[in-house]
Amino acid sequence: MTATVKPKGLNIILWVAQGLIALTLIWAGYAKLFQPIEETAQMLPWALENPGLLKFTGIIDLLGGIGIVLPAALRIQPKLTVFAAYGTIALMIAASVFHISRGEESLIGMNIFFLVLAAFVAWGRTKKAPITAK
């Protein structure tokens, strides 16, 4: 078996990207699940219209934020980090479609940014700087 040399700089950039995605998704999940719905509705006006969707997306956000970092950090099933990155891509596409359907096109900039960041993590952790299991 040959050892794969990981570019140190790329590995650091990938960890920063994973951390940024994780912090954002965990913060969003916290806001959707644990803040009073009235406070959340100030940020997300649709929250009062559909509290079930709010809770569902909160759970997805929280799981995605944990999944993008924890498996790689613990080196237990690190391929799950790549799957979390793919899930984040799907989540950002769904969020963009949701915002567009509500006439909120101006809000999808962050969705596109995190989609690109998650694609970078998926590519990097698959091709250039994969993390091996213990």
Coordinates of N, CA, C and O in Angstrom, one line a residue:
M1 N 0.9 -1.2 0.0 CA 0.0 0.0 0.0 C 0.9 1.2 0.0 O 1.8 1.3 0.8
T2 N 0.6 2.2 -0.9 CA 1.4 3.4 -0.9 C 0.8 4.5 -0.1 O -0.4 4.6 0.0
A3 N 1.7 5.3 0.5 CA 1.2 6.4 1.3 C 0.8 7.6 0.4 O 1.6 7.9 -0.5
T4 N -0.3 8.2 0.7 CA -0.7 9.4 0.0 C -0.1 10.6 0.7 O -0.3 10.8 1.9
V5 N 0.6 11.5 0.0 CA 1.1 12.7 0.6 C 0.0 13.8 0.4 O -0.5 14.1 -0.6
K6 N -0.4 14.3 1.6 CA -1.4 15.4 1.6 C -0.7 16.7 1.6 O 0.1 17.0 2.4
P7 N -1.1 17.6 0.7 CA -0.6 18.9 0.7 C -1.1 19.6 2.0 O -2.3 19.7 2.2
K8 N -0.1 20.1 2.8 CA -0.4 20.6 4.1 C -1.3 21.9 4.0 O -2.3 22.0 4.7
G9 N -1.0 22.8 3.1 CA -1.7 24.0 2.9 C -3.2 23.7 2.5 O -4.1 24.3 3.1
L10 N -3.4 22.8 1.6 CA -4.7 22.4 1.2 C -5.5 21.8 2.3 O -6.7 22.1 2.5
N11 N -4.8 20.9 3.1 CA -5.5 20.3 4.2 C -6.0 21.4 5.2 O -7.1 21.3 5.7
I12 N -5.2 22.4 5.5 CA -5.6 23.4 6.4 C -6.7 24.2 5.8 O -7.7 24.5 6.5
I13 N -6.7 24.5 4.5 CA -7.8 25.3 3.9 C -9.1 24.4 4.0 O -10.2 25.0 4.2
L14 N -9.0 23.1 3.8 CA -10.1 22.3 3.8 C -10.7 22.2 5.3 O -11.9 22.3 5.4
W15 N -9.8 22.2 6.3 CA -10.3 22.2 7.7 C -11.0 23.5 8.0 O -12.1 23.6 8.6
V16 N -10.5 24.6 7.4 CA -11.1 25.9 7.6 C -12.5 26.0 7.0 O -13.5 26.4 7.6
A17 N -12.6 25.4 5.7 CA -13.9 25.4 5.0 C -14.8 24.5 5.8 O -16.0 24.9 6.0
Q18 N -14.4 23.4 6.3 CA -15.3 22.5 7.0 C -15.8 23.2 8.3 O -16.9 23.1 8.7
G19 N -14.8 23.9 9.0 CA -15.2 24.6 10.2 C -16.2 25.7 9.9 O -17.2 25.9 10.7
L20 N -16.1 26.4 8.8 CA -17.0 27.5 8.5 C -18.4 26.9 8.2 O -19.4 27.5 8.7
I21 N -18.4 25.8 7.4 CA -19.7 25.2 7.1 C -20.3 24.7 8.4 O -21.5 24.9 8.7
A22 N -19.5 24.0 9.3 CA -20.1 23.5 10.5 C -20.6 24.6 11.4 O -21.7 24.4 11.9
L23 N -19.9 25.6 11.6 CA -20.3 26.7 12.5 C -21.6 27.3 12.0 O -22.6 27.6 12.8
T24 N -21.7 27.5 10.7 CA -22.9 28.1 10.1 C -24.1 27.2 10.2 O -25.2 27.7 10.6
L25 N -23.9 25.9 9.9 CA -25.0 25.0 10.0 C -25.5 24.8 11.4 O -26.7 24.7 11.7
I26 N -24.5 24.6 12.3 CA -24.9 24.4 13.7 C -25.6 25.6 14.3 O -26.6 25.5 15.0
W27 N -25.1 26.8 13.9 CA -25.8 28.1 14.4 C -27.2 28.1 13.8 O -28.2 28.4 14.5
A28 N -27.4 27.8 12.5 CA -28.7 27.8 11.9 C -29.6 26.7 12.6 O -30.8 27.0 12.8
G29 N -29.1 25.6 12.8 CA -29.8 24.5 13.5 C -30.3 24.9 14.9 O -31.4 24.7 15.3
Y30 N -29.4 25.5 15.6 CA -29.7 26.0 16.9 C -30.8 27.0 16.9 O -31.8 27.0 17.6
A31 N -30.7 28.0 16.0 CA -31.7 29.1 15.9 C -33.1 28.5 15.5 O -34.1 28.9 16.0
K32 N -33.1 27.5 14.6 CA -34.4 26.9 14.2 C -35.0 26.0 15.2 O -36.2 25.9 15.3
L33 N -34.2 25.3 16.0 CA -34.7 24.4 17.0 C -34.9 24.9 18.4 O -35.8 24.4 19.1
F34 N -34.0 25.8 18.8 CA -34.0 26.2 20.3 C -34.4 27.6 20.6 O -34.7 27.9 21.7
Q35 N -34.4 28.5 19.6 CA -34.9 29.9 19.9 C -36.4 29.9 19.8 O -37.0 29.1 19.1
P36 N -37.0 30.9 20.5 CA -38.5 31.0 20.4 C -38.8 31.3 18.9 O -38.1 32.0 18.2
I37 N -39.9 30.8 18.4 CA -40.3 30.9 17.0 C -40.4 32.3 16.6 O -40.2 32.7 15.5
E38 N -40.9 33.2 17.6 CA -41.0 34.6 17.2 C -39.7 35.2 16.9 O -39.6 36.1 16.0
E39 N -38.6 34.9 17.6 CA -37.3 35.4 17.3 C -36.8 34.9 16.0 O -36.3 35.7 15.2
T40 N -37.0 33.6 15.7 CA -36.6 33.0 14.5 C -37.3 33.6 13.3 O -36.8 33.9 12.2
A41 N -38.6 33.9 13.5 CA -39.4 34.5 12.4 C -39.0 35.9 12.0 O -39.2 36.3 10.9
Q42 N -38.2 36.6 12.9 CA -37.7 37.9 12.5 C -36.6 37.7 11.4 O -36.5 38.5 10.5
M43 N -35.9 36.6 11.5 CA -34.9 36.3 10.4 C -35.5 35.5 9.3 O -35.1 35.7 8.1
L44 N -36.4 34.6 9.6 CA -37.0 33.7 8.6 C -38.5 33.9 8.7 O -39.2 33.2 9.4
P45 N -39.1 34.8 7.9 CA -40.5 35.1 7.9 C -41.4 33.9 7.7 O -42.5 33.9 8.2
W46 N -41.0 32.9 7.0 CA -41.8 31.7 6.7 C -41.9 30.8 7.9 O -42.7 29.9 7.9
A47 N -41.1 31.1 9.0 CA -41.1 30.2 10.1 C -42.5 30.1 10.8 O -42.9 29.0 11.2
L48 N -43.2 31.2 10.8 CA -44.6 31.1 11.4 C -45.6 30.4 10.5 O -46.5 29.8 11.0
E49 N -45.3 30.5 9.2 CA -46.2 29.8 8.3 C -46.1 28.3 8.3 O -47.1 27.6 8.1
N50 N -44.9 27.8 8.6 CA -44.6 26.4 8.5 C -43.6 26.0 9.6 O -42.5 25.7 9.3
P51 N -44.1 25.8 10.8 CA -43.1 25.5 11.9 C -42.6 24.0 11.8 O -41.5 23.8 12.2
G52 N -43.3 23.2 11.1 CA -42.8 21.8 10.8 C -41.6 21.8 9.9 O -40.6 21.1 10.2
L53 N -41.6 22.6 8.9 CA -40.5 22.8 8.0 C -39.3 23.4 8.7 O -38.2 23.0 8.5
L54 N -39.6 24.3 9.6 CA -38.6 25.0 10.4 C -37.8 23.9 11.2 O -36.6 23.9 11.3
K55 N -38.6 23.1 11.9 CA -37.9 22.1 12.8 C -37.2 21.1 11.9 O -36.1 20.7 12.3
F56 N -37.8 20.6 10.8 CA -37.1 19.7 9.9 C -35.8 20.2 9.4 O -34.8 19.6 9.5
T57 N -35.8 21.5 8.9 CA -34.6 22.0 8.4 C -33.6 22.3 9.5 O -32.3 22.2 9.3
G58 N -34.0 22.6 10.7 CA -33.1 22.7 11.9 C -32.4 21.4 12.2 O -31.2 21.5 12.4
I59 N -33.1 20.3 12.1 CA -32.5 19.0 12.4 C -31.4 18.7 11.3 O -30.3 18.3 11.6
I60 N -31.8 19.0 10.0 CA -30.9 18.7 8.9 C -29.7 19.6 9.0 O -28.5 19.1 8.8
D61 N -29.9 20.9 9.4 CA -28.7 21.8 9.6 C -27.8 21.3 10.7 O -26.6 21.3 10.5
L62 N -28.4 20.9 11.8 CA -27.6 20.4 12.9 C -26.8 19.2 12.6 O -25.6 19.1 12.8
L63 N -27.4 18.2 11.9 CA -26.7 17.0 11.5 C -25.7 17.3 10.5 O -24.6 16.7 10.5
G64 N -25.9 18.2 9.5 CA -24.9 18.5 8.5 C -23.7 19.2 9.1 O -22.6 18.9 8.8
G65 N -24.0 20.1 10.1 CA -22.9 20.8 10.8 C -22.0 19.8 11.5 O -20.7 20.0 11.5
I66 N -22.6 18.9 12.2 CA -21.8 17.9 12.9 C -21.1 16.9 12.0 O -19.9 16.6 12.1
G67 N -21.8 16.5 10.9 CA -21.2 15.5 10.0 C -20.1 16.0 9.1 O -19.3 15.2 8.7
I68 N -20.0 17.3 8.9 CA -19.0 17.8 8.1 C -17.6 17.9 8.8 O -16.6 17.9 8.1
V69 N -17.6 17.8 10.1 CA -16.4 17.9 10.9 C -16.1 16.6 11.7 O -15.0 16.1 11.7
L70 N -17.1 16.1 12.4 CA -16.8 15.1 13.4 C -16.2 13.8 12.9 O -15.2 13.3 13.5
P71 N -16.7 13.2 11.8 CA -16.1 12.0 11.4 C -14.6 12.1 11.0 O -13.8 11.3 11.3
A72 N -14.3 13.3 10.3 CA -12.9 13.5 9.9 C -12.1 13.8 11.2 O -10.9 13.3 11.2
A73 N -12.6 14.6 12.1 CA -11.8 14.9 13.3 C -11.5 13.7 14.1 O -10.4 13.6 14.7
L74 N -12.5 12.8 14.3 CA -12.3 11.6 15.1 C -11.6 10.5 14.3 O -11.2 9.5 14.9
R75 N -11.6 10.7 13.0 CA -11.0 9.7 12.0 C -11.8 8.3 12.2 O -11.2 7.3 12.1
I76 N -13.0 8.4 12.5 CA -13.9 7.3 12.5 C -14.9 7.4 11.3 O -15.7 8.4 11.3
Q77 N -14.8 6.6 10.3 CA -15.6 6.7 9.1 C -15.5 8.1 8.5 O -16.6 8.8 8.3
P78 N -14.3 8.6 8.2 CA -14.2 9.9 7.6 C -14.9 10.1 6.3 O -15.1 11.3 5.9
K79 N -15.2 9.0 5.6 CA -16.0 9.2 4.4 C -17.3 9.8 4.6 O -17.9 10.4 3.7
L80 N -17.8 9.8 5.9 CA -19.1 10.4 6.2 C -19.0 11.9 6.1 O -20.0 12.6 5.8
T81 N -17.8 12.5 6.2 CA -17.6 13.9 6.0 C -17.8 14.3 4.6 O -18.5 15.3 4.3
V82 N -17.4 13.4 3.6 CA -17.7 13.7 2.2 C -19.2 13.6 1.9 O -19.7 14.4 1.2
F83 N -19.8 12.6 2.6 CA -21.3 12.5 2.4 C -22.0 13.7 3.0 O -23.0 14.2 2.4
A84 N -21.5 14.2 4.1 CA -22.1 15.4 4.7 C -21.9 16.6 3.7 O -22.8 17.5 3.6
A85 N -20.8 16.7 3.1 CA -20.5 17.7 2.1 C -21.5 17.6 0.9 O -22.1 18.6 0.5
Y86 N -21.7 16.4 0.4 CA -22.7 16.2 -0.6 C -24.1 16.6 -0.1 O -24.9 17.2 -0.9
G87 N -24.4 16.2 1.1 CA -25.7 16.6 1.7 C -25.9 18.1 1.8 O -27.0 18.7 1.6
T88 N -24.8 18.8 2.1 CA -24.8 20.3 2.2 C -25.1 20.9 0.8 O -25.8 21.9 0.7
I89 N -24.5 20.3 -0.2 CA -24.7 20.8 -1.5 C -26.2 20.6 -1.9 O -26.9 21.6 -2.4
A90 N -26.8 19.5 -1.6 CA -28.2 19.2 -1.8 C -29.1 20.2 -1.0 O -30.1 20.8 -1.5
L91 N -28.7 20.5 0.2 CA -29.4 21.4 1.1 C -29.4 22.8 0.5 O -30.4 23.5 0.5
M92 N -28.3 23.2 0.0 CA -28.1 24.6 -0.5 C -28.9 24.7 -1.8 O -29.5 25.8 -2.1
I93 N -29.0 23.7 -2.6 CA -29.8 23.7 -3.8 C -31.3 23.8 -3.4 O -32.0 24.6 -4.0
A94 N -31.7 23.0 -2.5 CA -33.1 23.1 -2.0 C -33.4 24.4 -1.4 O -34.5 25.0 -1.7
A95 N -32.5 25.0 -0.6 CA -32.7 26.3 0.0 C -32.8 27.4 -1.1 O -33.7 28.3 -1.0
S96 N -32.0 27.3 -2.1 CA -32.1 28.2 -3.2 C -33.4 28.2 -4.0 O -34.0 29.2 -4.3
V97 N -33.8 26.9 -4.3 CA -35.1 26.7 -4.9 C -36.2 27.3 -4.1 O -37.2 28.0 -4.6
F98 N -36.2 27.0 -2.8 CA -37.2 27.5 -1.8 C -37.3 29.1 -1.9 O -38.3 29.6 -2.0
H99 N -36.1 29.7 -1.8 CA -36.1 31.2 -1.8 C -36.6 31.7 -3.1 O -37.3 32.7 -3.1
I100 N -36.2 31.1 -4.2 CA -36.6 31.6 -5.5 C -38.1 31.4 -5.6 O -38.8 32.3 -6.1
S101 N -38.7 30.3 -5.1 CA -40.1 30.1 -5.2 C -40.9 31.1 -4.4 O -42.1 31.4 -4.6
R102 N -40.3 31.7 -3.4 CA -40.9 32.7 -2.6 C -40.6 34.2 -3.0 O -40.9 35.1 -2.4
G103 N -39.9 34.3 -4.2 CA -39.5 35.6 -4.7 C -38.4 36.2 -3.9 O -38.3 37.5 -3.9
E104 N -37.6 35.4 -3.3 CA -36.5 36.0 -2.4 C -35.1 35.7 -3.1 O -34.2 35.2 -2.4
E105 N -35.0 35.9 -4.4 CA -33.8 35.6 -5.1 C -32.6 36.3 -4.5 O -31.5 35.8 -4.6
S106 N -32.7 37.5 -3.9 CA -31.6 38.2 -3.3 C -31.0 37.5 -2.2 O -29.9 37.8 -1.8
L107 N -31.7 36.5 -1.6 CA -31.1 35.8 -0.4 C -30.3 34.5 -0.8 O -29.8 33.9 0.1
I108 N -30.2 34.2 -2.0 CA -29.5 32.9 -2.4 C -28.0 33.0 -2.5 O -27.3 32.0 -2.7
G109 N -27.5 34.2 -2.3 CA -26.0 34.4 -2.4 C -25.3 33.5 -1.4 O -24.3 32.9 -1.7
M110 N -25.7 33.5 -0.2 CA -25.1 32.7 0.9 C -25.3 31.2 0.6 O -24.3 30.4 0.8
N111 N -26.4 30.8 0.0 CA -26.6 29.4 -0.4 C -25.6 29.0 -1.4 O -25.0 27.9 -1.3
I112 N -25.4 29.9 -2.4 CA -24.4 29.6 -3.5 C -23.0 29.5 -2.9 O -22.2 28.6 -3.2
F113 N -22.7 30.4 -2.0 CA -21.4 30.4 -1.4 C -21.1 29.1 -0.6 O -20.1 28.5 -0.8
F114 N -22.1 28.7 0.2 CA -21.9 27.4 0.9 C -22.0 26.2 0.0 O -21.3 25.2 0.3
L115 N -22.7 26.2 -1.0 CA -22.7 25.2 -2.0 C -21.3 25.0 -2.6 O -20.8 23.9 -2.7
V116 N -20.7 26.1 -3.0 CA -19.3 26.0 -3.6 C -18.3 25.5 -2.6 O -17.5 24.7 -2.8
L117 N -18.5 26.0 -1.3 CA -17.6 25.6 -0.2 C -17.7 24.1 0.0 O -16.7 23.4 0.2
A118 N -18.9 23.6 0.1 CA -19.2 22.2 0.3 C -18.7 21.4 -0.9 O -18.1 20.3 -0.7
A119 N -18.8 21.8 -2.1 CA -18.2 21.1 -3.3 C -16.7 21.1 -3.2 O -16.1 20.0 -3.5
F120 N -16.1 22.1 -2.7 CA -14.7 22.2 -2.5 C -14.2 21.1 -1.5 O -13.3 20.4 -1.7
V121 N -15.0 21.0 -0.4 CA -14.7 20.0 0.7 C -14.9 18.6 0.1 O -14.0 17.8 0.3
A122 N -15.9 18.4 -0.6 CA -16.2 17.0 -1.2 C -15.0 16.7 -2.1 O -14.5 15.6 -2.1
W123 N -14.6 17.6 -3.0 CA -13.5 17.3 -3.9 C -12.2 17.1 -3.2 O -11.5 16.2 -3.4
G124 N -11.9 18.0 -2.3 CA -10.6 17.9 -1.5 C -10.5 16.7 -0.7 O -9.5 16.1 -0.7
R125 N -11.6 16.4 0.0 CA -11.5 15.2 0.9 C -11.7 13.9 0.1 O -11.4 12.8 0.7
T126 N -12.1 14.0 -1.1 CA -12.1 12.8 -1.9 C -10.9 12.6 -2.7 O -10.3 11.5 -2.8
K127 N -10.4 13.6 -3.4 CA -9.3 13.5 -4.3 C -7.9 14.0 -3.8 O -6.9 13.3 -4.1
K128 N -7.8 15.1 -3.1 CA -6.5 15.7 -2.9 C -6.0 15.5 -1.4 O -4.8 15.3 -1.2
A129 N -6.9 15.5 -0.5 CA -6.4 15.4 0.9 C -7.4 14.6 1.7 O -8.0 15.0 2.7
P130 N -7.6 13.3 1.3 CA -8.5 12.4 2.1 C -8.0 12.2 3.5 O -6.8 12.2 3.7
I131 N -8.9 11.9 4.4 CA -8.6 11.6 5.7 C -8.8 10.1 5.9 O -9.8 9.6 5.5
T132 N -7.8 9.4 6.4 CA -7.9 7.9 6.6 C -8.4 7.6 7.9 O -8.2 8.3 8.9
A133 N -9.1 6.5 8.0 CA -9.7 6.0 9.3 C -8.6 5.5 10.2 O -7.5 5.1 9.7
K134 N -8.9 5.5 11.4 CA -7.9 4.9 12.4 C -7.7 3.4 12.2 O -8.6 2.7 11.8

